[in-house]
Structure formats: C-alpha cells, structure tokens
Coordinates of N, CA, C and O in Angstrom, one line a residue:
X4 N 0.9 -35.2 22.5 CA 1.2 -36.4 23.3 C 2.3 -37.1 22.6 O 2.1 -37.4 21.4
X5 N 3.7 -37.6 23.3 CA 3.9 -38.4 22.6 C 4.6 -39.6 23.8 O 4.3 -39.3 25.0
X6 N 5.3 -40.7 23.4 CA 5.6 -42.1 23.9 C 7.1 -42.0 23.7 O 7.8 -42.2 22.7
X7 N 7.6 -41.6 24.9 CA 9.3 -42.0 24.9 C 9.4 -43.2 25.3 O 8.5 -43.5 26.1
X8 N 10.3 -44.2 24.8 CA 10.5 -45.4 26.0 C 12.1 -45.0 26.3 O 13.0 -44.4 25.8
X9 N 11.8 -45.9 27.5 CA 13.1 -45.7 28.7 C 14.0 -47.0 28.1 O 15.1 -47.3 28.5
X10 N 13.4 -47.7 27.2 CA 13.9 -49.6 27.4 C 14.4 -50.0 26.5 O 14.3 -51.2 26.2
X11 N 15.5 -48.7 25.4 CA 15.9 -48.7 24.3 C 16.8 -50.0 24.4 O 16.7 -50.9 23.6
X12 N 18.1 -50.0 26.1 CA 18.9 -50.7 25.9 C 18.2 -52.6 25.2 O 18.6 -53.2 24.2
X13 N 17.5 -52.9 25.9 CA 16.6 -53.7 26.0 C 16.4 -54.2 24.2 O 16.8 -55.3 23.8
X14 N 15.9 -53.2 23.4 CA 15.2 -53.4 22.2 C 16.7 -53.5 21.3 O 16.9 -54.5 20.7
X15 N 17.6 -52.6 21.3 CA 19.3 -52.9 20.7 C 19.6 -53.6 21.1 O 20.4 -53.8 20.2
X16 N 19.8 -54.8 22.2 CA 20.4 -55.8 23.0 C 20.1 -57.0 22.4 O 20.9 -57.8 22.0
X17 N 18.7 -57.1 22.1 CA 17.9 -58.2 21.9 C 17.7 -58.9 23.3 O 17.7 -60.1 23.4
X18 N 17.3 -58.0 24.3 CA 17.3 -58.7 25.4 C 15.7 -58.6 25.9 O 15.6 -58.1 27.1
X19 N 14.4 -58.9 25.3 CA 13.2 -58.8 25.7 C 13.3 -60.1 25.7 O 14.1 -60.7 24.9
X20 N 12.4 -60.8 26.5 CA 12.0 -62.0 26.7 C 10.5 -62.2 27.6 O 9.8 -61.3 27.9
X21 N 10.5 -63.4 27.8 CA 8.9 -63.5 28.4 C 8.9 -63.1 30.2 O 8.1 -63.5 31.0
X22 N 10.3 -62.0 30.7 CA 10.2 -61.8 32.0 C 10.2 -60.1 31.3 O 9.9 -59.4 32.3
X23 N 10.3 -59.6 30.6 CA 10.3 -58.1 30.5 C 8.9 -57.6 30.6 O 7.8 -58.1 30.5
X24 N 9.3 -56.1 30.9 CA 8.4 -55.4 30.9 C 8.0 -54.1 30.2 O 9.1 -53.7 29.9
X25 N 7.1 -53.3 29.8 CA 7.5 -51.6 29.0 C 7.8 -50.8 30.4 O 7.6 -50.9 31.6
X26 N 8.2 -50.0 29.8 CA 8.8 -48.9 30.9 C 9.1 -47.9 30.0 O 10.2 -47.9 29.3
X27 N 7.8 -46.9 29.9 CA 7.8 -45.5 29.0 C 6.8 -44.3 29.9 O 6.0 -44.5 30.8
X28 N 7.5 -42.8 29.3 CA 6.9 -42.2 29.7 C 5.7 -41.2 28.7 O 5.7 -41.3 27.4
X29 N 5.0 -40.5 29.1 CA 3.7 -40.2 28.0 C 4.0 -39.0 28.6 O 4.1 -38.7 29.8
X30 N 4.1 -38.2 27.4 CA 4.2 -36.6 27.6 C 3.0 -35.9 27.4 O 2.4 -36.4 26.5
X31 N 2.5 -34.9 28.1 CA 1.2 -34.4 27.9 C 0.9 -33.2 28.0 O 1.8 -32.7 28.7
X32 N 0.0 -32.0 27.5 CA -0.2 -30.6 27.7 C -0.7 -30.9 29.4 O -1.5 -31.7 30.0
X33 N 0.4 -29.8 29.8 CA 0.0 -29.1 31.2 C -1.4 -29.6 31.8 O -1.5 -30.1 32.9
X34 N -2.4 -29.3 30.7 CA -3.8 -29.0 31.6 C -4.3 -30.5 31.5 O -5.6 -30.4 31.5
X35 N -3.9 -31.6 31.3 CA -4.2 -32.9 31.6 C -3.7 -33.9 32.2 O -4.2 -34.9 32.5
X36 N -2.6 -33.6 32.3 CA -1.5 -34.7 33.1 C -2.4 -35.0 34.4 O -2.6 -36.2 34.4
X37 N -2.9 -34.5 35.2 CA -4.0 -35.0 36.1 C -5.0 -36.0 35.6 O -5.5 -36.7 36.4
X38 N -5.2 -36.1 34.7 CA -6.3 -36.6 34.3 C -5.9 -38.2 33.3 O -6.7 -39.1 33.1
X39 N -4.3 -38.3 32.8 CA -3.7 -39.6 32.8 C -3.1 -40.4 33.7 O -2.9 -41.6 33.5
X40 N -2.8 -39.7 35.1 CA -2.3 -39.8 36.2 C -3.6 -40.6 36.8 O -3.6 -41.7 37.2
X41 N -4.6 -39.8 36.9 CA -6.0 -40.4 37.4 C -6.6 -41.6 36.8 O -7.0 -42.5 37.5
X42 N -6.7 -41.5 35.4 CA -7.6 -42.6 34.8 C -6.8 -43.3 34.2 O -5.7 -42.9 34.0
X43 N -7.2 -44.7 33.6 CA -6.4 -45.5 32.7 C -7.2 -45.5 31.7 O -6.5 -46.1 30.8
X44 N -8.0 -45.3 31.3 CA -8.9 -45.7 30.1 C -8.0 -45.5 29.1 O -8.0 -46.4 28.3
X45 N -7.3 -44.6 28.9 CA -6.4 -44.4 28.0 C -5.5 -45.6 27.4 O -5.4 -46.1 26.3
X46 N -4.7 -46.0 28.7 CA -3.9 -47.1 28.8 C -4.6 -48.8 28.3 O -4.1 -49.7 27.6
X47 N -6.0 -48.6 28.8 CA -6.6 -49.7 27.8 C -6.9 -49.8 26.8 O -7.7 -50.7 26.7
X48 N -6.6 -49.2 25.7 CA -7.2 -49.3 24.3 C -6.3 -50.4 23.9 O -7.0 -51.1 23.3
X49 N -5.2 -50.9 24.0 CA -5.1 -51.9 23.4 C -5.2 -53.5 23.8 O -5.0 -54.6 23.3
X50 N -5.8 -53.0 25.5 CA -5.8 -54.4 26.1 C -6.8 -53.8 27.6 O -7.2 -52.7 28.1
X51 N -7.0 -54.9 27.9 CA -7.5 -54.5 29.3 C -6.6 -54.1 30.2 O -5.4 -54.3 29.8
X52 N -6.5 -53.8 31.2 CA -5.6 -53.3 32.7 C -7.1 -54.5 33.5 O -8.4 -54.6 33.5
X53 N -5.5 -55.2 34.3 CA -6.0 -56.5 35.2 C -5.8 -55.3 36.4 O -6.8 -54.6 36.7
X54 N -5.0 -55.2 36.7 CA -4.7 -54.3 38.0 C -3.7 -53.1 37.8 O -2.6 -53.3 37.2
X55 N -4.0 -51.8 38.5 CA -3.1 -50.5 38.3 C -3.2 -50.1 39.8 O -4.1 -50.4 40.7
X56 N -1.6 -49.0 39.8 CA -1.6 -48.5 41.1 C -0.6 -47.5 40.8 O 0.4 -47.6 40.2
X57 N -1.2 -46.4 41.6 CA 0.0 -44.9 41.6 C 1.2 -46.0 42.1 O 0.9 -47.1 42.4
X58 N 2.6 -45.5 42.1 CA 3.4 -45.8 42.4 C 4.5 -44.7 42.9 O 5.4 -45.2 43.6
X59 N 4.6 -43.2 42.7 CA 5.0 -42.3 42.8 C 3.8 -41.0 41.9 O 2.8 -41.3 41.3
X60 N 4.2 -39.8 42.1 CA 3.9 -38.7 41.8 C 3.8 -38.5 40.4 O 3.2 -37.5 40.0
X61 N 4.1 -39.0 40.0 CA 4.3 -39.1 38.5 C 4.0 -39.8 37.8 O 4.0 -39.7 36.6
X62 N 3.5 -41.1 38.7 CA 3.6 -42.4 37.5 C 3.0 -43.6 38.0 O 3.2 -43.7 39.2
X63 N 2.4 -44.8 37.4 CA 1.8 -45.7 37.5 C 2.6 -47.2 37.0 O 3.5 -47.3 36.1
X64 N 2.2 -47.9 37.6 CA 2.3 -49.4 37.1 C 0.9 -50.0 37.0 O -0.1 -49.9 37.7
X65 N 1.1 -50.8 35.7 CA 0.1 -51.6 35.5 C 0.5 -52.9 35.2 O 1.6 -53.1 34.6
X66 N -0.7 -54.1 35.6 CA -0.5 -55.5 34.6 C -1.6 -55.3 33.9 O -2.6 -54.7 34.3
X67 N -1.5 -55.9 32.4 CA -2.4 -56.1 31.4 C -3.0 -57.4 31.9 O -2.6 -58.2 32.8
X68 N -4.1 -57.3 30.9 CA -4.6 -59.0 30.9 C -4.3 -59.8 30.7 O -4.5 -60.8 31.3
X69 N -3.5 -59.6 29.6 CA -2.6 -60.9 29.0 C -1.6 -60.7 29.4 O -0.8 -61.0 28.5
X70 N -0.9 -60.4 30.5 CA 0.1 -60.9 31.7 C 1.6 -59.2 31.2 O 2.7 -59.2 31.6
X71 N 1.1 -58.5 30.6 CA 2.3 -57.6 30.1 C 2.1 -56.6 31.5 O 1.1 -56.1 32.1
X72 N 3.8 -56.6 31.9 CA 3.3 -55.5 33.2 C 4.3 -54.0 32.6 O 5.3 -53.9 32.0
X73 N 3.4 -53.0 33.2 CA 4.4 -52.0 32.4 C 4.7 -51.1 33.6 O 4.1 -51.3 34.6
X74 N 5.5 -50.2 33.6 CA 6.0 -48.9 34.6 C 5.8 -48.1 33.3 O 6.2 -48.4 32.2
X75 N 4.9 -46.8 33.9 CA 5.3 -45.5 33.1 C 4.8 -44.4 34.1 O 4.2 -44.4 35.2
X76 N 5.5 -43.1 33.3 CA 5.4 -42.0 33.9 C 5.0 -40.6 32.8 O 5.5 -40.5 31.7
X77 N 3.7 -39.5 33.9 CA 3.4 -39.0 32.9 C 4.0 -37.5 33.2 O 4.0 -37.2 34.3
X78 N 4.6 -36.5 32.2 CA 5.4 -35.7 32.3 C 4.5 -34.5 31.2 O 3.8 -34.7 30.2
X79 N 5.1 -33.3 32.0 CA 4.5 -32.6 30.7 C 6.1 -32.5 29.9 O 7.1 -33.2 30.1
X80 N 6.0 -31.1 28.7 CA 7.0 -30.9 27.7 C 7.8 -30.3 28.5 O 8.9 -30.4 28.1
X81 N 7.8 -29.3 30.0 CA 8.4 -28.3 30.3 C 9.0 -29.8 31.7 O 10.2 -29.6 32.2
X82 N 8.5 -30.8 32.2 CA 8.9 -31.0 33.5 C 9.6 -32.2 32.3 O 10.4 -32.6 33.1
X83 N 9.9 -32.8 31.4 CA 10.7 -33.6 30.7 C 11.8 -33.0 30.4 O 12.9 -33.7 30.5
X84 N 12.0 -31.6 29.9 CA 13.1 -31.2 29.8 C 14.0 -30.7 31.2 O 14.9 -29.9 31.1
X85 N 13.6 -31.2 32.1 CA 14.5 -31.0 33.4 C 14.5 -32.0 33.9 O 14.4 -31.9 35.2
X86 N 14.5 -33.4 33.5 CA 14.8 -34.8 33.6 C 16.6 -34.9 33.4 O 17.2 -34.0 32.9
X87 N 17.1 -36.0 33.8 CA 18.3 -36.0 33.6 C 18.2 -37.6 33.3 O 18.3 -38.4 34.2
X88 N 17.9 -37.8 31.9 CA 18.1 -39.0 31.4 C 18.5 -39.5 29.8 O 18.3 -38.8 28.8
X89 N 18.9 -40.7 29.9 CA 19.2 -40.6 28.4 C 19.0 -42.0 28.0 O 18.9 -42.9 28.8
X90 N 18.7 -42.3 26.4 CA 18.8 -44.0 26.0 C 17.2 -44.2 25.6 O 16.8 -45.3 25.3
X91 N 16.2 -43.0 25.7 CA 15.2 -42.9 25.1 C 14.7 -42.8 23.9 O 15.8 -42.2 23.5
X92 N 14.1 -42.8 23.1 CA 13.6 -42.8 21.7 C 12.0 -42.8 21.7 O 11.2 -43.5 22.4
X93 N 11.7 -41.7 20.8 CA 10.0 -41.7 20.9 C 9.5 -42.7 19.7 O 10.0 -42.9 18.5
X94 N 8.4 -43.3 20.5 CA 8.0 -44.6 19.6 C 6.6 -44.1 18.7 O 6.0 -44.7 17.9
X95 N 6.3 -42.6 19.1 CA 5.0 -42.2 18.8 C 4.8 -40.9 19.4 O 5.2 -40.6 20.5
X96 N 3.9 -40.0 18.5 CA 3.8 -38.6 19.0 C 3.2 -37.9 18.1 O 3.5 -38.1 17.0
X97 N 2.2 -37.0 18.3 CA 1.1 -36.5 17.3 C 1.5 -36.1 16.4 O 2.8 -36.2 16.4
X98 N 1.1 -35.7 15.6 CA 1.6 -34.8 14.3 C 2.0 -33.2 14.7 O 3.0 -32.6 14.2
X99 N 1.1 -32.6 15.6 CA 1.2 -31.7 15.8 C 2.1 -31.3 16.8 O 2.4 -30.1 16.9
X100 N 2.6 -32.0 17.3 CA 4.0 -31.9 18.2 C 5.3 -31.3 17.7 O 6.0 -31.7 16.8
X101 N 5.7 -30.3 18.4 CA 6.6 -29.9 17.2 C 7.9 -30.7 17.5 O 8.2 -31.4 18.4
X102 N 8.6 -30.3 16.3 CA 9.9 -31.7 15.9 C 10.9 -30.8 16.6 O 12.0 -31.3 16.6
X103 N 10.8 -29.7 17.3 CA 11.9 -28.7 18.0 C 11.7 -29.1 19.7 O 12.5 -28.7 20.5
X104 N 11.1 -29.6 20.0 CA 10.9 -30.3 21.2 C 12.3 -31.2 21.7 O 13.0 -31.9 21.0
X105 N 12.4 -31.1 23.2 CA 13.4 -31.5 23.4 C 13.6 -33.0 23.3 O 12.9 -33.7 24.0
X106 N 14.5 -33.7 22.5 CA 14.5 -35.1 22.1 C 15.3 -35.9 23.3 O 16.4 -35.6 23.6
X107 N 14.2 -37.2 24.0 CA 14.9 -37.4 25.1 C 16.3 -38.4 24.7 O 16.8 -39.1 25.7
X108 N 16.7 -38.5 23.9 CA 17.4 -39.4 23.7 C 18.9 -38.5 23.1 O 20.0 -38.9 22.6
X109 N 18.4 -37.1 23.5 CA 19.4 -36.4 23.6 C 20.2 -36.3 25.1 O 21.4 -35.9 25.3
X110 N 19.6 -36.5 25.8 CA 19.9 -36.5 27.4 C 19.6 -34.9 28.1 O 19.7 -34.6 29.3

C-alpha cells in the first residue's frame, strides 16, 4: 500500500489554507481494492469520518470530524501505471513495496 498525493502543487506553493482539502490516491494489491472502496474503517484511524460517499468507480469523498474534507481514489499497481498524471509524490508506502514501482510523480 502506499499514499500518492495529487496536491503537491498546493504543498510547494504554500497555498493550503483553512478552505483546502487532501486529494490522494491509495494504491492497493489487486485482491482488496474492493474492500477500501467499500469500507472506510481504514480511513478513520486517524480521525472519525462525519460523512462518506462513492463518488465515481474508483473513489470516495469524505468529511472528517474535525471539518477536513478529502477526495481520494483507490488504484491498484497495474491500473496506476495507465493513469496519465503528474505532480504526485508518495507521502507513505510499506516497506515491502518495491522501490522499482512506477513513481507517480514521474508521469
């Protein structure tokens, strides 16, 4: 598993403020992405989820409790490298992930 974010420009800019939001995607083995797509328990470990909702095929929005609203999307390793995006950077990712994986911040 690991945590690309989409919101690099954002974090280099210095442009987060009290209207921003996260907007990352969570990469996952094949045989689970159903099962982050389905549940959030995951997504609460560091806070509660006030309210969540699919939003597309891929991906969810949530508001936290303490008012943080986020967009993300969950991808496996094989459906991320046929993305056509760039300006990502992984903020987090197992150890066991290999470092030959495609880096989204390569585009």
């Amino acid at each position: 598993m690991a945590f690309p974010r989409r919101d690099q420009e954002q974090v280099e800019h210095g442009r987060f403020d009290e209207h921003s939001d996260l907007d990352f995607f969570v990469v996952v083995e094949d045989a689970v992405k159903s099962r982050y797509l389905e549940s959030i328990d995951w997504l609460q470990q560091p806070c509660p989820v006030a309210y969540s909702f699919a939003n597309d095929r891929n991906g969810r929005k949530a508001l936290f409790a303490d008012g943080i609203f986020a967009e993300y999307a969950i991808f496996t390793l094989g459906e991320l490298a046929r993305l056509p995006f760039q300006g990502a950077r992984v903020v987090w990712q197992r150890d066991d992930v290999a470092s030959s994986s495609r880096s989204p911040s390569t585009g």
